Amino acid sequence: MLLCPKSWAAITPTSFSKHYKIKLQRSFASLQEYGPTIYALSTAPGRAAIAIIRISGTACLNVYQALCPGRPLLVPRYATIRTLYEPQSPPTNPQILDPNAIVLFFPAPRSATGEDVLELHIHGGRAIVNAVLKAISRAFPPLEGREPPLRYAEPGEFTRRAFYNNRLDLTQIEALGDTLSAETEQQRRLAVRGAANALSAGYESWRKELLHARGELEAIIDFSEDQHFDEPPKRLLETVAIQVDRLRKRVESSIQNSFRGELLRNGISIALVGAPNVGKSSLLNRIAQREASIVSKEEGTTRDVVEVGIDIGGFYCRFGDLAGLRENSRYRETIGEIEMEGMRRARTYTVAADIIAVVLSAEVAAEQKIPLINPDLEATLKSCNLEKQKVVCVINKSDLLQGQTSANEILLRLKQHSTFTALATGGNLLVFFVSCKEAKLPQSDQQDSGGIRIFLEGLLDLFKGMTSAVQPQCPDELTDPSIWEQSLGSNERQRLLLQQCLQSLQSFLAEAKVAEGDDDRHTIGEEMGVDVVVAAEHLRDAADCLAKITGKGEAGDVEEVLGVVFEKYMNHFSLWNAVVLKIETQILCRQITQKNAGPCKVHQEETKLFQNQKTPVHAMLPKSTKKKQSYSKPNTQ
């Protein structure tokens, strides 16, 4: 007796063979009807200890019988050692492909693709892998006029089938790419957030909130004049507006977190900008712990952007060593065209960088007669968006300073400089004193010669603040902060759809004429009429964007929207008959106006739901309301 997973209880190989006998008895034509079975090498190509070949489709057990003739069927999710043979080889002299292969069978739907999946764990030699792949292609004998029900998988086809079979949604599929490309610890955590179901579940819950709000508006549109509501239509619209405004704040926070997640995914760019010969290249070499950039006493040595990717505390950072910025008028004779192009690229890189590290020389900064920053560097910093970009000052050659007095004088000059005054007032100006000369000397793990380690720790604290999750400003809503950390895993496609959703929500609030007072209460404007039909259309557009993110559900699903209306307002037969009559009229009008376009899915679903006169009323109502419906005579009062 074998104890299998819960879905299989306790079965014997004999009973399992009877259970799957029908799968092996499928004819060649029937296998084609189920679609082709695909196979591919799942592990990286090349020589390795183990290689995994995955087979997905209805012909998995047929492939297993072809490779392991005469062997009993596999028990689901139990690893079994088998000898793989060449298909259709003579029984008297079988050709062995792999003497010790581990075979696993995952029956549908509890598999990676939602189909029957067979995995072959074989030895990773190139010859064995190629031989087994060729043997799988010969598992079915060729027949004239028919395509074999087995073929090699196209790129991404396993994932595509998993999506079609509801094993993965679009957010989880996109996170697979981040998982495979993750190089640092923070990138790994970001990929895990995207692959978790919490992100897609959050988007789906927002979509359902919009469906519920749209159902409220549909009730106002259809029955506000004919029926009596517990609340006036204006109050219902105000309630919907409050819910939509809360959702708007949550969407805004998710968009901000998506931008922060991009820093983790693509890396944080840091521009080392400054005048020539201040030690930018030396600082990059000390951080990278290798000679990444050329160091020379000659000015203008660095002519192009030297970018180096470094892992700092789990954060992927891209340090850019830039050409030194100096005045064209003062050094017109020594500056050539190549250096001019290097300075132009340095300015472009600085404007686009996430963090600007202004490198200054201590011997120049301590001299009162010499300007702290040359005009060309000052003009470049003024062209940057210092409110969004982070700025740090690195005072290199600190070994030339004489005592703490010189350091304090440099800090005072920095705070008084017009470029750094605003940053110094807000307490956002970070200044680090380093010495690349001392950092080059041999040191122990406990020593920090040159102050490079302190500089990197300061950057690490800056990284954490730049990539922390933003929570919506909803005082009456208590949420777990970890929920918003999941939104860091949103990629660019999801962010663009969220921005479209935000625009639709803002359009709804503008159409509903929501005014926010000092007491954080929302009121509907009375001086102008509200077009509820247009407002409901904005909610449909917003829900459409959320549905496109996960690839599941449709905002215009008639049954979902009507379910909200029925559950809350269908208390009388007269109201129910009015709904049926109104929707049948809408169906007829839409079929007439779109006659040339042919029947659409919505028409078919609506016709099936409402034109069947034999279906009882309680069968059309949502399940949650079937037991609650009372069929007493409507109250005419």
XYZ file of C-alpha atoms in Angstrom:
637
model
C 0.000 0.000 0.000
C 1.392 3.396 -1.025
C 0.408 6.561 0.842
C -0.001 9.279 -1.762
C -0.948 12.946 -1.446
C -4.369 13.917 -0.126
C -5.892 14.151 -3.579
C -5.090 10.499 -4.207
C -5.697 9.087 -0.712
C -4.230 5.586 -0.339
C -4.076 3.606 -3.567
C -2.140 0.678 -4.880
C -0.249 0.624 -8.189
C -2.861 -1.839 -9.469
C -5.795 0.466 -8.717
C -3.884 3.404 -10.153
C -3.255 1.460 -13.347
C -6.978 0.854 -13.713
C -7.643 4.547 -13.037
C -5.351 5.659 -15.875
C -5.958 2.808 -18.271
C -8.331 4.978 -20.301
C -5.565 7.529 -20.911
C -3.295 4.906 -22.422
C -6.075 3.531 -24.605
C -6.598 6.827 -26.412
C -6.220 6.468 -30.144
C -3.890 8.513 -32.281
C -6.794 10.639 -33.544
C -8.132 11.334 -30.050
C -4.734 12.603 -28.896
C -4.779 15.114 -31.720
C -8.163 16.402 -30.581
C -6.738 17.282 -27.150
C -3.972 19.334 -28.758
C -0.302 18.505 -29.182
C 1.821 17.352 -26.282
C 4.970 19.452 -25.937
C 8.387 18.686 -24.514
C 11.602 20.624 -23.935
C 14.768 20.753 -21.887
C 13.918 22.691 -18.699
C 17.449 23.101 -17.373
C 20.204 25.187 -18.926
C 21.949 23.581 -21.893
C 25.470 22.323 -21.414
C 27.253 19.708 -19.386
C 25.895 19.267 -15.862
C 25.254 16.560 -13.282
C 21.493 16.473 -13.911
C 19.269 17.610 -16.756
C 15.467 17.819 -16.579
C 13.203 17.252 -19.569
C 9.585 18.305 -19.115
C 6.676 16.877 -21.118
C 3.205 18.448 -20.886
C 0.011 17.196 -22.489
C -2.360 14.271 -22.769
C 0.252 11.961 -24.329
C 2.577 11.980 -21.308
C 1.768 8.405 -20.291
C 2.139 7.253 -23.888
C 5.633 8.737 -23.963
C 6.400 7.024 -20.668
C 5.316 3.647 -22.050
C 7.431 4.200 -25.142
C 10.558 4.974 -23.104
C 9.895 2.396 -20.355
C 8.144 -0.526 -22.094
C 6.653 -3.161 -19.830
C 7.132 -1.120 -16.658
C 4.204 -0.359 -14.284
C 2.563 3.042 -14.319
C 3.877 5.817 -12.122
C 2.289 6.904 -8.853
C 1.619 10.664 -8.986
C 4.250 12.874 -7.371
C 6.463 9.939 -6.371
C 9.994 9.804 -7.739
C 10.735 6.476 -9.400
C 13.989 5.176 -10.894
C 13.570 3.834 -14.414
C 15.801 2.741 -17.253
C 15.035 4.670 -20.437
C 15.102 2.711 -23.704
C 15.051 3.672 -27.343
C 11.402 3.546 -28.521
C 10.443 0.722 -30.874
C 13.735 -1.077 -30.332
C 13.577 -4.900 -30.491
C 12.787 -6.555 -27.134
C 15.622 -9.043 -27.587
C 18.232 -6.309 -27.912
C 16.885 -3.053 -26.375
C 19.002 0.068 -26.663
C 19.488 1.790 -23.302
C 19.481 5.588 -23.277
C 19.972 6.216 -19.540
C 20.229 3.359 -17.021
C 19.273 5.421 -13.942
C 16.740 8.142 -14.668
C 14.309 9.564 -12.124
C 10.787 9.872 -13.508
C 7.973 11.974 -11.990
C 4.339 12.216 -13.089
C 2.011 15.101 -12.183
C -1.590 14.540 -13.298
C -3.824 17.420 -14.324
C -4.912 19.858 -13.030
C -2.447 19.956 -10.121
C 0.653 20.488 -12.198
C 2.824 23.352 -13.379
C 0.870 23.778 -16.622
C -2.525 22.467 -15.512
C -2.073 19.463 -17.838
C -0.546 16.032 -17.340
C 3.180 16.637 -16.840
C 5.975 14.073 -17.043
C 9.477 14.993 -15.867
C 12.590 13.029 -16.748
C 15.589 13.686 -14.496
C 18.483 12.275 -16.477
C 22.258 12.563 -16.443
C 23.371 15.934 -17.762
C 25.868 14.869 -20.401
C 25.290 16.374 -23.819
C 25.111 13.012 -25.552
C 22.529 11.583 -23.130
C 20.365 14.706 -23.289
C 20.361 14.751 -27.084
C 19.650 11.021 -27.269
C 16.638 11.251 -24.928
C 15.229 14.294 -26.748
C 15.458 12.468 -30.078
C 13.894 9.358 -28.536
C 10.903 11.370 -27.283
C 10.280 12.668 -30.804
C 10.153 9.031 -32.006
C 7.701 7.910 -29.315
C 4.877 7.837 -31.887
C 5.286 6.077 -35.254
C 4.983 8.422 -38.247
C 1.719 8.197 -40.194
C 1.107 9.661 -43.626
C -1.239 12.626 -43.748
C -1.254 13.198 -39.990
C 0.836 15.354 -37.747
C 2.214 13.605 -34.653
C 0.546 14.595 -31.358
C 3.987 15.400 -29.933
C 6.335 18.263 -30.761
C 9.102 20.376 -29.271
C 7.803 23.312 -27.237
C 7.996 26.856 -28.498
C 9.684 29.505 -26.317
C 7.452 30.268 -23.341
C 4.800 27.708 -24.293
C 4.808 25.951 -20.919
C 4.102 29.273 -19.217
C 1.442 30.115 -21.806
C -0.389 26.882 -21.082
C -0.150 27.542 -17.349
C -1.849 30.910 -17.941
C -4.598 29.415 -20.103
C -5.272 26.768 -17.451
C -5.447 29.358 -14.615
C -2.293 28.139 -12.921
C -0.605 31.545 -13.253
C -1.792 35.075 -13.931
C 0.062 37.780 -15.819
C 1.632 39.302 -12.710
C 3.104 35.952 -11.671
C 4.337 35.251 -15.193
C 6.102 38.596 -15.370
C 7.677 37.912 -11.984
C 9.236 34.744 -13.392
C 11.543 36.873 -15.538
C 12.601 38.885 -12.487
C 13.234 35.656 -10.586
C 15.544 34.329 -13.282
C 17.428 37.617 -13.725
C 17.805 38.480 -10.004
C 21.437 39.015 -9.053
C 21.223 40.695 -5.646
C 19.293 39.971 -2.476
C 16.957 42.920 -2.944
C 16.187 41.849 -6.514
C 15.383 38.364 -5.243
C 12.979 39.771 -2.649
C 11.384 41.961 -5.309
C 10.824 38.937 -7.563
C 9.281 36.991 -4.679
C 6.848 39.845 -4.029
C 5.752 39.812 -7.660
C 5.422 36.033 -7.800
C 3.280 35.911 -4.664
C -0.463 35.774 -5.117
C -0.979 38.776 -2.819
C -0.227 41.285 -5.593
C -2.754 39.881 -8.079
C -5.274 39.301 -5.269
C -5.040 42.986 -4.373
C -5.725 44.057 -7.945
C -8.665 41.659 -8.135
C -10.160 43.012 -4.909
C -9.955 46.548 -6.300
C -11.687 45.409 -9.479
C -14.517 43.869 -7.456
C -14.893 47.100 -5.482
C -15.345 48.954 -8.756
C -17.884 46.378 -9.918
C -19.839 46.889 -6.702
C -19.693 50.665 -7.107
C -20.814 50.352 -10.696
C -23.725 48.175 -9.595
C -24.802 50.963 -7.251
C -24.780 53.449 -10.114
C -26.665 51.075 -12.410
C -29.422 50.897 -9.812
C -29.565 54.693 -9.668
C -29.723 54.915 -13.475
C -32.474 52.327 -13.921
C -34.721 52.596 -10.864
C -34.258 55.965 -9.166
C -37.524 57.318 -10.630
C -39.655 54.172 -10.310
C -38.664 52.675 -6.971
C -38.139 53.830 -3.426
C -34.604 53.486 -2.040
C -33.602 53.356 1.595
C -31.251 56.243 0.789
C -31.795 59.056 -1.717
C -29.850 58.732 -5.014
C -27.682 61.681 -4.084
C -26.615 59.960 -0.880
C -25.878 56.732 -2.791
C -23.730 58.625 -5.265
C -21.905 60.325 -2.413
C -21.196 56.948 -0.793
C -19.818 55.598 -4.078
C -17.661 58.700 -4.486
C -16.150 58.220 -1.028
C -15.275 54.608 -1.852
C -13.762 55.587 -5.196
C -11.691 58.344 -3.599
C -10.236 55.863 -1.111
C -9.396 53.537 -3.977
C -7.778 56.446 -5.812
C -5.379 56.998 -2.918
C -4.463 53.323 -2.890
C -3.792 53.332 -6.626
C -1.604 56.430 -6.254
C 0.449 54.693 -3.556
C 0.857 51.621 -5.768
C 2.131 53.787 -8.625
C 4.702 55.428 -6.331
C 5.801 52.019 -5.068
C 6.145 50.806 -8.647
C 8.674 53.566 -9.345
C 10.557 52.587 -6.193
C 10.507 48.953 -7.257
C 12.118 49.925 -10.557
C 15.129 51.164 -8.586
C 15.521 47.687 -7.116
C 14.933 45.955 -10.454
C 17.095 48.098 -12.749
C 19.584 49.339 -10.190
C 20.222 52.701 -8.534
C 22.338 54.985 -10.712
C 24.937 57.100 -8.918
C 26.777 59.854 -10.783
C 30.289 60.746 -9.580
C 30.448 64.319 -10.807
C 33.021 67.021 -10.147
C 35.898 69.018 -11.536
C 38.935 67.321 -13.111
C 41.494 65.684 -10.804
C 39.314 65.623 -7.676
C 39.581 61.825 -7.394
C 36.398 60.519 -9.059
C 38.166 57.654 -10.827
C 40.149 56.766 -7.713
C 36.931 56.706 -5.673
C 35.284 54.366 -8.192
C 38.280 52.018 -8.065
C 38.188 51.910 -4.261
C 34.446 51.153 -4.264
C 34.731 48.474 -6.956
C 37.944 47.136 -5.372
C 39.573 46.874 -8.786
C 41.110 49.137 -11.410
C 37.900 49.918 -13.278
C 38.918 53.401 -14.431
C 42.218 54.961 -15.498
C 43.829 57.241 -12.916
C 46.315 59.928 -13.963
C 47.509 63.330 -12.825
C 46.717 64.686 -16.270
C 43.425 66.569 -16.431
C 40.711 65.192 -18.700
C 41.807 61.539 -18.512
C 38.224 60.269 -18.330
C 36.559 61.068 -21.658
C 33.493 58.809 -21.500
C 31.072 57.421 -18.913
C 32.655 54.480 -17.094
C 29.751 52.627 -15.466
C 30.315 49.766 -13.019
C 27.590 47.618 -11.429
C 28.201 46.815 -7.749
C 26.221 44.958 -5.099
C 26.100 47.091 -1.937
C 24.210 45.483 0.923
C 21.943 43.583 -1.483
C 21.162 46.684 -3.588
C 22.300 46.726 -7.198
C 24.038 50.051 -7.856
C 25.442 51.523 -11.053
C 28.297 53.945 -10.345
C 29.182 56.247 -13.240
C 32.636 57.826 -13.384
C 32.154 60.957 -15.466
C 34.412 63.369 -17.266
C 35.541 66.339 -15.184
C 33.510 69.516 -15.720
C 35.491 72.721 -16.261
C 34.940 76.105 -17.916
C 35.261 76.211 -21.692
C 36.352 79.851 -21.759
C 39.171 79.364 -19.261
C 40.584 76.144 -20.759
C 39.720 76.765 -24.398
C 43.206 75.861 -25.629
C 43.496 72.549 -23.755
C 39.939 71.213 -24.160
C 39.513 69.166 -27.335
C 36.429 67.890 -29.120
C 36.613 64.480 -27.443
C 36.690 65.993 -23.952
C 33.853 68.340 -24.906
C 31.739 65.336 -25.879
C 32.699 63.628 -22.623
C 31.529 66.665 -20.645
C 28.233 66.707 -22.543
C 27.655 63.037 -21.687
C 28.579 63.748 -18.077
C 25.864 66.410 -17.844
C 23.277 64.101 -19.415
C 24.145 61.252 -17.047
C 24.015 63.561 -14.019
C 20.552 64.882 -14.856
C 19.168 61.320 -15.215
C 20.940 59.822 -12.157
C 19.072 58.767 -9.024
C 21.853 59.946 -6.705
C 24.347 62.720 -7.455
C 27.654 62.356 -5.632
C 29.458 65.711 -5.886
C 33.139 64.943 -5.457
C 35.268 67.844 -4.180
C 38.945 68.079 -3.379
C 39.789 68.878 0.227
C 42.797 71.016 -0.702
C 40.576 73.179 -2.938
C 37.606 73.253 -0.559
C 39.782 74.412 2.333
C 41.204 77.318 0.311
C 38.966 80.353 0.751
C 40.287 82.155 -2.319
C 39.368 79.342 -4.731
C 35.656 78.858 -5.622
C 34.177 75.800 -3.988
C 32.407 74.761 -7.204
C 33.325 75.959 -10.670
C 30.585 77.629 -12.762
C 30.197 74.691 -15.162
C 29.573 72.216 -12.330
C 27.247 74.682 -10.615
C 25.198 75.107 -13.810
C 24.917 71.318 -14.165
C 23.639 70.923 -10.597
C 21.077 73.692 -11.070
C 19.682 71.889 -14.119
C 18.991 68.793 -11.973
C 15.783 68.161 -10.075
C 17.224 68.271 -6.578
C 13.787 67.610 -5.044
C 13.571 64.113 -6.566
C 17.270 63.372 -6.933
C 19.376 62.729 -3.869
C 22.606 64.729 -3.486
C 25.624 63.800 -1.397
C 28.976 65.558 -1.109
C 32.192 63.567 -1.008
C 35.270 65.471 0.172
C 38.211 63.493 -1.211
C 41.876 63.821 -0.165
C 40.880 64.262 3.465
C 44.398 63.179 4.441
C 45.580 66.678 3.411
C 43.370 68.372 6.017
C 45.022 69.615 9.162
C 42.824 68.811 12.142
C 39.094 69.067 12.685
C 39.093 72.819 12.160
C 39.627 72.514 8.422
C 36.771 69.988 8.144
C 34.382 72.288 9.988
C 35.344 75.177 7.734
C 34.537 73.073 4.645
C 31.139 72.109 6.073
C 30.393 75.772 6.764
C 31.308 76.734 3.183
C 29.043 73.987 1.824
C 26.040 75.120 3.859
C 26.560 78.730 2.794
C 26.872 77.882 -0.886
C 23.778 78.763 -2.936
C 23.580 75.295 -4.529
C 23.419 73.454 -1.200
C 21.613 75.997 0.984
C 18.162 74.449 0.550
C 19.487 70.932 1.129
C 21.411 72.003 4.219
C 18.347 73.789 5.642
C 16.168 70.681 5.260
C 18.816 68.457 6.775
C 19.143 66.445 3.533
C 22.750 67.295 2.780
C 25.051 64.341 3.455
C 28.799 65.041 3.550
C 31.464 62.317 3.671
C 35.217 62.769 4.071
C 37.242 60.095 2.282
C 40.834 59.517 1.308
C 41.415 57.244 -1.652
C 45.144 57.312 -0.913
C 44.676 55.856 2.576
C 42.041 53.386 1.342
C 44.586 51.940 -1.072
C 46.846 50.911 1.815
C 46.550 47.361 3.255
C 43.985 47.186 6.055
C 42.235 44.653 8.236
C 38.517 43.878 8.178
C 37.918 46.000 11.284
C 39.681 49.080 9.932
C 38.123 51.675 7.649
C 41.097 53.462 6.240
C 40.045 56.320 4.042
C 36.398 56.435 5.185
C 35.133 54.390 2.211
C 33.127 52.049 4.420
C 31.374 54.946 6.163
C 30.532 56.403 2.761
C 29.005 53.104 1.575
C 27.015 52.709 4.811
C 25.619 56.203 4.311
C 24.597 55.277 0.773
C 22.984 52.104 2.085
C 20.762 54.085 4.451
C 19.864 56.334 1.531
C 18.940 53.286 -0.588
C 16.585 51.967 2.077
C 14.725 55.260 2.271
C 14.411 55.482 -1.519
C 13.020 51.963 -1.916
C 10.729 51.683 1.124
C 7.021 51.169 0.418
C 4.664 54.160 0.469
C 1.336 53.749 2.277
C -1.836 55.634 1.314
C -2.910 58.534 3.489
C -6.238 57.110 4.676
C -6.689 57.903 8.395
C -9.840 55.784 8.710
C -8.346 52.749 6.992
C -6.052 50.392 8.898
C -3.934 48.193 6.644
C -0.939 45.960 7.138
C 2.258 47.739 5.944
C 3.482 44.464 4.424
C 0.611 44.648 1.918
C 2.108 47.712 0.293
C 5.513 46.095 0.088
C 3.963 43.711 -2.440
C 3.269 46.631 -4.784
C 7.027 47.180 -5.097
C 6.979 44.191 -7.450
C 4.863 46.021 -10.054
C 6.631 46.448 -13.381
C 6.309 49.120 -16.050
C 3.341 47.491 -17.832
C 1.387 47.266 -14.612
C 2.289 50.822 -13.677
C 1.033 52.190 -17.013
C -2.286 50.393 -16.536
C -2.506 51.713 -12.979
C -1.954 55.233 -14.295
C -4.801 54.744 -16.782
C -6.962 53.417 -13.949
C -6.085 56.480 -11.867
C -7.098 58.800 -14.702
C -10.474 57.057 -14.963
C -11.028 57.342 -11.209
C -10.139 61.025 -11.292
C -12.523 61.514 -14.219
C -15.273 59.824 -12.225
C -14.692 62.074 -9.221
C -14.687 65.106 -11.502
C -17.926 63.960 -13.147
C -19.489 63.260 -9.765
C -18.390 66.750 -8.726
C -16.804 65.697 -5.456
C -15.581 68.526 -3.266
C -13.285 67.744 -0.358
C -13.728 69.967 2.674
C -11.493 70.761 5.582
C -13.044 67.992 7.681
C -12.096 65.375 5.045
C -15.750 64.838 4.158
C -16.895 64.610 0.568
C -20.003 66.294 -0.782
C -21.684 66.175 -4.168
C -22.030 69.495 -5.917
C -25.617 70.700 -6.105
C -25.201 73.591 -8.472
C -24.794 71.359 -11.535
C -26.373 68.041 -12.578
C -24.381 64.833 -12.435
C -24.301 62.554 -15.490
C -24.423 59.195 -13.720
C -24.188 57.292 -17.005
C -20.859 58.883 -17.888
C -19.642 58.417 -14.309
C -20.445 54.686 -14.478
C -18.523 54.465 -17.747
C -15.422 55.876 -16.032
C -15.685 53.129 -13.408
C -15.926 50.529 -16.160
C -12.750 51.879 -17.785
C -10.927 51.782 -14.441
C -11.996 48.191 -13.812
C -10.916 47.275 -17.349
C -7.384 48.467 -16.577
C -7.231 46.357 -13.410
C -8.517 43.320 -15.322
C -5.760 43.750 -17.917
C -3.087 43.671 -15.203
C -3.877 40.122 -14.101
C -5.440 38.944 -17.358
C -8.449 37.557 -15.475
C -11.999 38.800 -15.450
C -13.727 41.511 -17.402
C -15.056 44.749 -15.989
C -18.160 44.579 -18.162
C -19.231 41.118 -17.031
C -23.028 41.366 -17.067
C -23.586 38.661 -14.474
C -21.224 40.265 -11.955
C -22.727 43.745 -12.276
C -26.305 42.452 -12.178
C -25.414 40.273 -9.199
C -24.664 43.422 -7.202
C -27.950 45.001 -8.253
C -30.028 41.884 -7.541
C -28.454 41.198 -4.176
C -29.079 44.684 -2.848
C -32.260 45.883 -4.551
C -34.244 42.893 -5.876
C -36.900 42.556 -3.153
C -40.089 42.615 -5.229
C -41.433 40.864 -8.301
C -42.327 44.146 -9.944
C -38.759 45.375 -9.759
C -37.446 42.047 -11.043
C -39.795 42.124 -14.041
C -38.717 45.686 -14.774
C -35.084 44.563 -14.854
C -35.824 41.677 -17.211
C -37.883 43.859 -19.539
C -35.265 46.627 -19.593
C -32.369 44.273 -20.308
C -34.301 42.404 -23.008
C -34.968 45.763 -24.665
C -31.274 46.684 -24.436
C -30.308 43.343 -25.969
C -32.681 43.835 -28.889
C -31.447 47.372 -29.548
C -27.805 46.359 -29.412
C -28.371 43.416 -31.747
C -30.066 45.707 -34.274
C -27.361 48.385 -34.139
C -24.518 45.856 -34.364
C -26.104 43.516 -36.895
C -23.226 43.807 -39.329
C -20.631 43.074 -36.662
C -22.114 39.663 -35.833
C -23.065 38.283 -32.416
C -20.713 39.052 -29.581
C -20.064 37.189 -26.383
C -21.987 39.677 -24.254
C -25.076 39.334 -26.421
C -24.938 35.564 -26.179
C -24.553 35.593 -22.402
C -27.358 38.124 -21.934
C -29.682 36.226 -24.263
C -28.938 32.962 -22.491
C -29.568 34.543 -19.083
C -32.732 36.545 -19.736
C -34.513 35.186 -22.822
C -35.064 31.722 -21.347
C -38.618 32.141 -20.035
C -38.643 28.680 -18.436
C -35.893 29.516 -15.983
C -37.367 30.375 -12.560
C -36.577 33.697 -10.985
C -34.764 32.238 -7.977
C -32.368 30.375 -10.305
C -31.234 33.646 -11.894
C -30.525 35.361 -8.586
C -27.084 35.187 -6.933
C -26.479 32.189 -4.694
C -26.141 34.367 -1.609
C -29.681 35.703 -2.030
C -31.626 32.565 -3.005
C -32.554 31.696 0.574
C -33.201 35.307 1.527
C -35.801 36.074 -1.153
C -39.370 36.343 0.077
C -42.134 35.842 -2.433
C -44.816 37.690 -0.498
C -47.004 40.254 -2.126
C -45.179 43.555 -2.677
C -46.024 46.317 -0.271
C -47.934 48.912 -2.260
C -47.543 51.473 0.485
